[in-house]
Structures are given as structure tokens and as C-alpha cells.
Short mmCIF file of C-alpha atoms in Angstrom, two decimals:
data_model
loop_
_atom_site.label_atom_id
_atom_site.label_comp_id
_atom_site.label_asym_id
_atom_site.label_seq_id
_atom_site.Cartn_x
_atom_site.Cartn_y
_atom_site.Cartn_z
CA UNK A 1 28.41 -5.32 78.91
CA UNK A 2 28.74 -7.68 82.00
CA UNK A 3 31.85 -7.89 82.12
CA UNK A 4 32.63 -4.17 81.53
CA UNK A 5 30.45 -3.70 84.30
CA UNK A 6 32.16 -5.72 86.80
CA UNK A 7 35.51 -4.51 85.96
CA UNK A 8 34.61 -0.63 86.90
CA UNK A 9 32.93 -2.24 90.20
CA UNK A 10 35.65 -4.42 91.34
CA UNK A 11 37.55 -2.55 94.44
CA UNK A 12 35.96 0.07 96.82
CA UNK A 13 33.53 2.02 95.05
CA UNK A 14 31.57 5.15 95.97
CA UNK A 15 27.65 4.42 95.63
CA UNK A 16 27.55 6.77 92.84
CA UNK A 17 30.04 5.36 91.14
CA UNK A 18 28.52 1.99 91.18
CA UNK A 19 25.35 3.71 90.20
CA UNK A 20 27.05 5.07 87.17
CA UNK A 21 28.45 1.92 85.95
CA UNK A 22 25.11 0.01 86.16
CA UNK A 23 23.82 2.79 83.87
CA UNK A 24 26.36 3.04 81.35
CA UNK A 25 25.97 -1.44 81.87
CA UNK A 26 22.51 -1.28 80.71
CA UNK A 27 22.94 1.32 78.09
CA UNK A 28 25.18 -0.50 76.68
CA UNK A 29 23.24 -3.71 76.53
CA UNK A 30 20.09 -1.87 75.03
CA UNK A 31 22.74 -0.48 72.50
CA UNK A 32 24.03 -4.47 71.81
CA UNK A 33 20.29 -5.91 71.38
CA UNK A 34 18.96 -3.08 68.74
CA UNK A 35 21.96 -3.42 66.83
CA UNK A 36 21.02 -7.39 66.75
CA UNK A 37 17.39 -6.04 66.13
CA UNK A 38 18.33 -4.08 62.98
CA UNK A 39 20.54 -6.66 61.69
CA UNK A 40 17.84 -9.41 61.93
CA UNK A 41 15.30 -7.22 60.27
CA UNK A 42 17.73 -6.17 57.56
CA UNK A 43 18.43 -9.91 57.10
CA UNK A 44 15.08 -11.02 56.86
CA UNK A 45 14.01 -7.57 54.51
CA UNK A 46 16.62 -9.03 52.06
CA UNK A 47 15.49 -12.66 52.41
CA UNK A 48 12.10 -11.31 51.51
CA UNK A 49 13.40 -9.17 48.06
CA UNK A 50 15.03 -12.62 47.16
CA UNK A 51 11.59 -14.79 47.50
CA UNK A 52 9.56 -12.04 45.99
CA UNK A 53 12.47 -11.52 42.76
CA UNK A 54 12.20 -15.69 42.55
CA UNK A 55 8.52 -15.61 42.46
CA UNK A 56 8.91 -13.09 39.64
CA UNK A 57 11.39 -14.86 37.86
CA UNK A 58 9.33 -18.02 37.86
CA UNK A 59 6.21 -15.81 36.60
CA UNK A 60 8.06 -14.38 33.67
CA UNK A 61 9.26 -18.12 33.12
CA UNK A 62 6.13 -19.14 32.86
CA UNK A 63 4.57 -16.23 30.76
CA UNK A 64 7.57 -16.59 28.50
CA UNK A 65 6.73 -20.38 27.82
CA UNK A 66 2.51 -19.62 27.05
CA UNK A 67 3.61 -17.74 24.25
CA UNK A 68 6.10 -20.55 22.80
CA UNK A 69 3.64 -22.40 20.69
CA UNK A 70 5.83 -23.70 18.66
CA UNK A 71 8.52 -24.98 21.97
CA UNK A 72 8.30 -29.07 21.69
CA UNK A 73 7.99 -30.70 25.36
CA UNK A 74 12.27 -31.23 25.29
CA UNK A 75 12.56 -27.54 24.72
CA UNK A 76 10.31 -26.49 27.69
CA UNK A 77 11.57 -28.71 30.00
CA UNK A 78 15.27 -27.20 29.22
CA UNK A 79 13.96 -24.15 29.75
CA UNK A 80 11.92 -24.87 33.09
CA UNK A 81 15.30 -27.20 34.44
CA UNK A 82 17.09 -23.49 33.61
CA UNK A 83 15.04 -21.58 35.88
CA UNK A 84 15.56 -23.93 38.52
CA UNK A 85 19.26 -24.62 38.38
CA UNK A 86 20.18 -21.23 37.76
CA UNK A 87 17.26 -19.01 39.74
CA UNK A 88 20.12 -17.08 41.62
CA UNK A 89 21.54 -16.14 38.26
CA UNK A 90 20.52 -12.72 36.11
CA UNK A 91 17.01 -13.24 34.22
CA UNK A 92 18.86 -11.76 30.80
CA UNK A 93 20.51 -15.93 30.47
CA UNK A 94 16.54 -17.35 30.82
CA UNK A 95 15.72 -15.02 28.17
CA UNK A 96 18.53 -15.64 25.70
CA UNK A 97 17.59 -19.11 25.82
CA UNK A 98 13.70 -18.23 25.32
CA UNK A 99 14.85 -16.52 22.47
CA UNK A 100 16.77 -19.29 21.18
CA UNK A 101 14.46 -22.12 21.95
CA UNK A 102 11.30 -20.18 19.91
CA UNK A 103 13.30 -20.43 16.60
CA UNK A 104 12.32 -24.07 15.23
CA UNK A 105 13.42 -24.76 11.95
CA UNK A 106 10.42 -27.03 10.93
CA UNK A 107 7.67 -25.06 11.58
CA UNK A 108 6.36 -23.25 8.69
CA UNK A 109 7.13 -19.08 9.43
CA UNK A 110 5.98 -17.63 6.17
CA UNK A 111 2.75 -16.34 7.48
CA UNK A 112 5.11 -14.50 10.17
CA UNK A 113 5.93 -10.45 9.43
CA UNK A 114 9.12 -10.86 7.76
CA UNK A 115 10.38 -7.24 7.25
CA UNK A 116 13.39 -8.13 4.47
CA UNK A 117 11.01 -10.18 2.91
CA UNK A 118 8.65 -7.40 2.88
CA UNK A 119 11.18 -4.92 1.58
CA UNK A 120 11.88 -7.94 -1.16
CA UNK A 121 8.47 -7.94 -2.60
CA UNK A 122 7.94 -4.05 -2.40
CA UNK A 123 10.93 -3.68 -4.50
CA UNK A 124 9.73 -6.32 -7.11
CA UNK A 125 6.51 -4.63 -7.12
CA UNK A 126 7.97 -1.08 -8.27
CA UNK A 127 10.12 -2.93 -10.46
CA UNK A 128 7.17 -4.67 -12.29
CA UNK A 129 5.09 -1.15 -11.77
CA UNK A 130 7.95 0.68 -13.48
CA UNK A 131 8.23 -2.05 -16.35
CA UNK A 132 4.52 -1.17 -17.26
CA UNK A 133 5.17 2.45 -16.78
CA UNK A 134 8.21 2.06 -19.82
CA UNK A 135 6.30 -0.36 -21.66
CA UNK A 136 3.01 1.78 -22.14
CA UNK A 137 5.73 4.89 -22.60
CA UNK A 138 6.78 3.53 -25.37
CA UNK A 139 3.14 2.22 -26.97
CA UNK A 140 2.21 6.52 -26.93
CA UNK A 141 5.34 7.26 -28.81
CA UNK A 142 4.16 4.72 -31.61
CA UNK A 143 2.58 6.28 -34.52
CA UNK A 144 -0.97 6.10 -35.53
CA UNK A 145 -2.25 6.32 -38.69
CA UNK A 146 -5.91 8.45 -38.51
CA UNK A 147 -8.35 8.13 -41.92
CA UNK A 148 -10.92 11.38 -40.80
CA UNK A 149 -13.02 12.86 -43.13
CA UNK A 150 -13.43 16.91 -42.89
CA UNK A 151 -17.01 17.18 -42.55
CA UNK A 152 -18.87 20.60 -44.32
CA UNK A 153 -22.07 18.92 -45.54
CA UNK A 154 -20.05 16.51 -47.47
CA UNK A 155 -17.19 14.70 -46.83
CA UNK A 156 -13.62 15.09 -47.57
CA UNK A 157 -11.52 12.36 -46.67
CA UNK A 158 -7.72 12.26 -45.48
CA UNK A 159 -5.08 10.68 -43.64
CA UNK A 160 -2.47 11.39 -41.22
CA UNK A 161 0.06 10.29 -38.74
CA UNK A 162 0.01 11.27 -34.92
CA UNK A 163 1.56 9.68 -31.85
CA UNK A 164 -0.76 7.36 -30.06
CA UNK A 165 -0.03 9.24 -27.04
CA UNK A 166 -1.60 12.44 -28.64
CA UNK A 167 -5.00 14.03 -27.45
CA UNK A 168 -7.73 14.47 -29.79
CA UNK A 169 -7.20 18.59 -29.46
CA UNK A 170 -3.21 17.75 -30.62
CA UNK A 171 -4.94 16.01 -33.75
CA UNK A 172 -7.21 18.64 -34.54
CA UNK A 173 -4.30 21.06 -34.80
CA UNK A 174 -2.38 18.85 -37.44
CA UNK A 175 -5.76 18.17 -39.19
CA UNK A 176 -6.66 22.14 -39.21
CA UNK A 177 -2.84 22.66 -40.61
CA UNK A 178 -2.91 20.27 -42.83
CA UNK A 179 -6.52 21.08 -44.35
CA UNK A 180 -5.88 25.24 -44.38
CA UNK A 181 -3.86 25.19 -47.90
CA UNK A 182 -7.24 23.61 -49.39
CA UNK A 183 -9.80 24.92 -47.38
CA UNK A 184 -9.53 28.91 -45.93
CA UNK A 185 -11.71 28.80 -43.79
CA UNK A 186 -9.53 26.52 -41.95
CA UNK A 187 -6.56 29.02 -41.71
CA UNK A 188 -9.00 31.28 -39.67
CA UNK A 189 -9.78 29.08 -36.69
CA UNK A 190 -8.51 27.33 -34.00
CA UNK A 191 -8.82 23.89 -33.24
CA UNK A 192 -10.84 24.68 -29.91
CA UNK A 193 -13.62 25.71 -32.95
CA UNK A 194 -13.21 22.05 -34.19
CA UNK A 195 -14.75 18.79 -33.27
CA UNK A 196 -13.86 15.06 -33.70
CA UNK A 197 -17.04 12.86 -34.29
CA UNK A 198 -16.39 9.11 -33.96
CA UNK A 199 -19.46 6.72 -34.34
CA UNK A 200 -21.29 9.03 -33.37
CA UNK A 201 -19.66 10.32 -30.59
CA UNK A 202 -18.09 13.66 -29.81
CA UNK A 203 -14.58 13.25 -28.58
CA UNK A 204 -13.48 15.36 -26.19
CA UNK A 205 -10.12 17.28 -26.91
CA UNK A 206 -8.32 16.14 -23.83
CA UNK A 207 -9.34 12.28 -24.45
CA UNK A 208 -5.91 10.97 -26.30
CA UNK A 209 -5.74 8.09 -28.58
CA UNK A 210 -4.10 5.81 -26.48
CA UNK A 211 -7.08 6.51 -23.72
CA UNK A 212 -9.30 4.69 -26.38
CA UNK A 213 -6.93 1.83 -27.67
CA UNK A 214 -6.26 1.12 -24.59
CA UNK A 215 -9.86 0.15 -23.01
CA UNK A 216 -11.03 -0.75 -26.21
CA UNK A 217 -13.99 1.92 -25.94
CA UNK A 218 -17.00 1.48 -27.98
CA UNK A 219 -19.02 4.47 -29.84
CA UNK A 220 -23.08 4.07 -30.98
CA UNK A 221 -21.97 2.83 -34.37
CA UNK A 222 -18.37 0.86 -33.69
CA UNK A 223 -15.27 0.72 -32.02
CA UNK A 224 -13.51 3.81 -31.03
CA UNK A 225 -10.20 2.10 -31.09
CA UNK A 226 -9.71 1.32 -34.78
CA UNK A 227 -8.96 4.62 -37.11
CA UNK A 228 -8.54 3.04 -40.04
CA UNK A 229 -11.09 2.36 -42.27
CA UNK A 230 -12.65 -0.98 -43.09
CA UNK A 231 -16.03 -3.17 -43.43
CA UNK A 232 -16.72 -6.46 -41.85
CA UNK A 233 -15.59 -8.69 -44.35
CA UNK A 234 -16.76 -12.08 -42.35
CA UNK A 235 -18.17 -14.67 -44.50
CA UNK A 236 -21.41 -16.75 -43.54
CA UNK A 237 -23.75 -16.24 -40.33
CA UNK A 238 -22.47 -13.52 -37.95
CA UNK A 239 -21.80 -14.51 -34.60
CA UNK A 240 -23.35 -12.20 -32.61
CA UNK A 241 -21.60 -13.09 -29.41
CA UNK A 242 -18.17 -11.77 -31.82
CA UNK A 243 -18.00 -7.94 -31.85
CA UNK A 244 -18.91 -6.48 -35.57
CA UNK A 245 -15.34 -5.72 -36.80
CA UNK A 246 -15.86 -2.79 -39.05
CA UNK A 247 -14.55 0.91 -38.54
CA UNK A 248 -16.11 4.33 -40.10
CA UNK A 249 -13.96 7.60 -40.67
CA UNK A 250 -14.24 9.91 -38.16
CA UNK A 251 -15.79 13.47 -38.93
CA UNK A 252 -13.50 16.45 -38.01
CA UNK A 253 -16.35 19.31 -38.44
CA UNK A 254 -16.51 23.36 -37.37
CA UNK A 255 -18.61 23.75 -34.31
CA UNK A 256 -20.60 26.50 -35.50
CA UNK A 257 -21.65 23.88 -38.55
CA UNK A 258 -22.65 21.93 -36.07
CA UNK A 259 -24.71 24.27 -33.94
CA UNK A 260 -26.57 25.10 -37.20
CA UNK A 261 -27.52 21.69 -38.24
CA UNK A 262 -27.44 19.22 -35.22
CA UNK A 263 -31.08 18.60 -35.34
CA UNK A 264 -30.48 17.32 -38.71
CA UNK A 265 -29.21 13.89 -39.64
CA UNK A 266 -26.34 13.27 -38.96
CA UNK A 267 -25.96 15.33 -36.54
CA UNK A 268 -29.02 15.17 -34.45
CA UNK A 269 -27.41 11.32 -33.96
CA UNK A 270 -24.24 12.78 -31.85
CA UNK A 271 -23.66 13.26 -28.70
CA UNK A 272 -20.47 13.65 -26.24
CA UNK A 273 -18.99 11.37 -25.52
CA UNK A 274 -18.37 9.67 -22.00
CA UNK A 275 -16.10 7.24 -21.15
CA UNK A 276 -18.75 5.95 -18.07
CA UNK A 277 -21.35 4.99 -20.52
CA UNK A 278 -21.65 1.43 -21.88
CA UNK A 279 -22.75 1.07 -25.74
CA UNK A 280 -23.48 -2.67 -25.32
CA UNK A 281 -25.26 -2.48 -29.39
CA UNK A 282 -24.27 -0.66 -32.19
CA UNK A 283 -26.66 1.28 -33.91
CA UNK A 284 -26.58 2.94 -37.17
CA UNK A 285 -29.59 5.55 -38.97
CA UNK A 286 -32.07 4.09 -35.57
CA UNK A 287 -31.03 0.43 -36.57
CA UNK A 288 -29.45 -2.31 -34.60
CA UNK A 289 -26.19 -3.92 -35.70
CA UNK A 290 -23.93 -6.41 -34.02
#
């Protein structure tokens, strides 16, 4: 500026002319030291930016590390020696090696979330779930032999065959078919007028056979999971911690006979049964039996 100044000033000069010069002189020096101004704030603006994205970088660093707690002492120094050799470099190469420096080999990871293992274990579960599923499948397509005894007063006592899988209101049907050639009665009812009495106990017709077998339900006067007929045939002193092994026939009977006589024995012994109730004794005519 001072030496633009004294070139339009050297020679004969008119007073406004040199006025002009000194103007434009310290314009142009006021111009100079802003621009200097501006570029030593912009240079100290970035300087800051850099400090304050270091300081950051060193806090992630750090925050990084406190949740290694499985990083040995030669791991974290690597890490920390990273930071500061390569601070001016892009924080996505610190984490890489974070990453990297978390997965030790001898530390035991099992209790960890694991989501293929996961997936592993849910499939063997539905493969084991579906196993049971096929197995019991086939157990209700296995036959069944029933001894019943149709129940008018007296008895009359049959047999038949019926999938294990069937309900009691399935068997009734077969039973009512099979007894309506002897008895006519039976050829004018339905087996919703029937009922199947086993030790005592009034089996619903949607309880099946398998329902029974399969948690070994007891009755008032034995086990409602043997349909056969037999007596306890043990010789010498009952245990009675050993469950009395012996099995009546159960009593297929019209309900309206029953709504007649059930305050007569046997009826007035029956009742329905349900599959909540625990029959921890067996009890036959009011007495106690193992």
C-alpha cells in the first residue's frame, strides 16, 4: 500500500490528488489487515475443530477400552499406542482394531447371545417336539382291546377292539352297534343316551382312551388305564406302598336306567368323573383297598 502510494505522489501533484491517493493508501491497508484478520481466525477456528475431534477421539478410545473386559494389558496398550500414532487418521481404523482385539479365543463365550447357536437348538427342539408328536400319533392308532359289561340290572359282558386314540362317545357307538342285534332296545338310541362307568366313575364322552393310559388316571375302585379284566394275583403280604393291580369291567348302561336307580347300589356309588381330582385309595362297597 506504501509503495502504491508513493508512486501516484511522486512528481507535481495537485493537493487533491495527493489527498486521493492517501485515501485509496489507507483503504487499501485496512483492506490488507482484515484479510490477515480473517485468515488468522479461520486458522485458529480449524486448529480448534482439530483439538476438540482429538479430544473426542481419545474419549471414544477410552470408552471403547472400559467395555473390553476380556482385552489383556498387550492388547490395550496396542490399541492406546494406535490412537496416538495414528490420531490424524479416520476413527473407522481404531475401531476395526477394537473389534478385532475383543475376540479372544480363550475366554469362555458360551454364556454370550449366540444367534446360529440359538437357531441350532430351536431347530433340535422342534425336531425332538415333532418326534413325540409322531411317536404318540402312532400309540392312538394302536388297538385296544375293551372287556365292558352292558349294564340293565345285570350284567352282560363283551369285548371289543377300538383305537386307543378313540373317545369314550366313539366306543359307545361300536358298543350300541354291536349290542342292537341282541338287545332292541339298543337299536333305538343313540350313544349320547349311553354312559361308560369305570370304577365307579362316569366317563365323559369326549375323554379318549389314550387321555387315560396316558396319565395313568385312577377311578374310586382301580385304575382307569387297564380295560382288560383281571384280579391281583400277588402272593404273600401286599405292599401297600405298590398300587393294587387289579382291573373291573366297565359298565356301559342307558341313562334313563340310571336316573331311575342311582340312589341304589351301585349306582348311588358313581359319580363323574374329573380328571382334577386325586383318588389317592381305592374303595370298593364303603371299604378301603390298596
Amino acid at each position: 500500500a506504501d509503495q502504491a502510494f508513493r508512486k501516484k505522489t511522486v512528481g507535481l501533484v495537485t493537493a487533491e490528488e495527493f489527498k486521493r491517493a492517501a485515501e485509496e493508501a489507507l483503504q487499501t491497508d485496512e483492506q490488507l489487515k482484515d484479510k490477515e484478520r480473517a485468515e488468522r481466525e479461520f486458522q485458529l477456528q480449524m486448529e480448534k475443530k482439530a483439538m476438540k475431534k482429538k479430544r473426542l477421539d481419545k474419549k471414544k478410545r477410552k470408552k471403547m477400552l472400559s467395555t473390553l473386559s476380556f482385552a489383556n494389558d498387550e492388547e490395550e496398550e496396542m490399541i492406546m499406542a494406535d490412537g496416538r500414532n495414528q490420531e490424524g487418521e479416520s476413527s473407522s481404523s481404531s475401531t476395526s482394531l477394537l473389534k478385532k482385539s475383543k475376540k479372544n479365543p480363550n475366554v469362555d463365550t458360551s454364556f454370550l447371545p449366540d444367534k446360529q447357536r440359538e437357531e441350532e437348538l430351536e431347530r433340535k427342539r422342534e425336531e425332538l417336539k415333532q418326534q413325540w408328536l409322531d411317536r404318540q400319533e402312532k400309540i392312538k392308532n394302536e388297538q385296544l382291546e375293551i372287556t365292558y359289561s352292558y349294564w340293565d340290572g345285570s350284567g352282560h359282558r363283551r369285548t371289543i377292539h377300538i383305537r386307543k386314540g378313540a373317545s369314550v362317545g366313539e366306543f359307545l357307538e361300536l358298543v350300541r352297534k354291536d349290542l342292537a342285534s341282541e338287545f332292541r332296545e339298543m337299536s333305538k338310541v343313540s350313544a349320547d343316551a349311553l354312559i361308560y362307568v369305570k370304577e365307579d366313575l362316569i366317563i365323559p364322552h369326549d375323554i379318549t382312551f389314550y387321555d387315560m393310559i396316558a396319565t395313568k388316571a385312577r377311578g374310586k375302585s382301580g385304575p382307569l388305564f387297564n380295560f382288560d379284566v383281571h384280579d391281583d394275583v400277588r402272593v404273600g403280604p401286599l405292599d401297600s406302598r405298590v398300587e393294587k393291580d387289579e382291573s373291573h369291567p366297565g359298565k356301559v348302561v342307558e341313562r334313563r336306567w340310571y336316573d331311575r336307580n342311582k340312589h341304589i347300589f351301585p349306582a348311588s356309588r358313581w359319580e363323574v368323573y374329573d380328571p382334577a381330582n386325586e383318588y389317592s385309595t381305592y374303595t370298593i362297597h364303603g371299604g378301603e383297598v390298596r
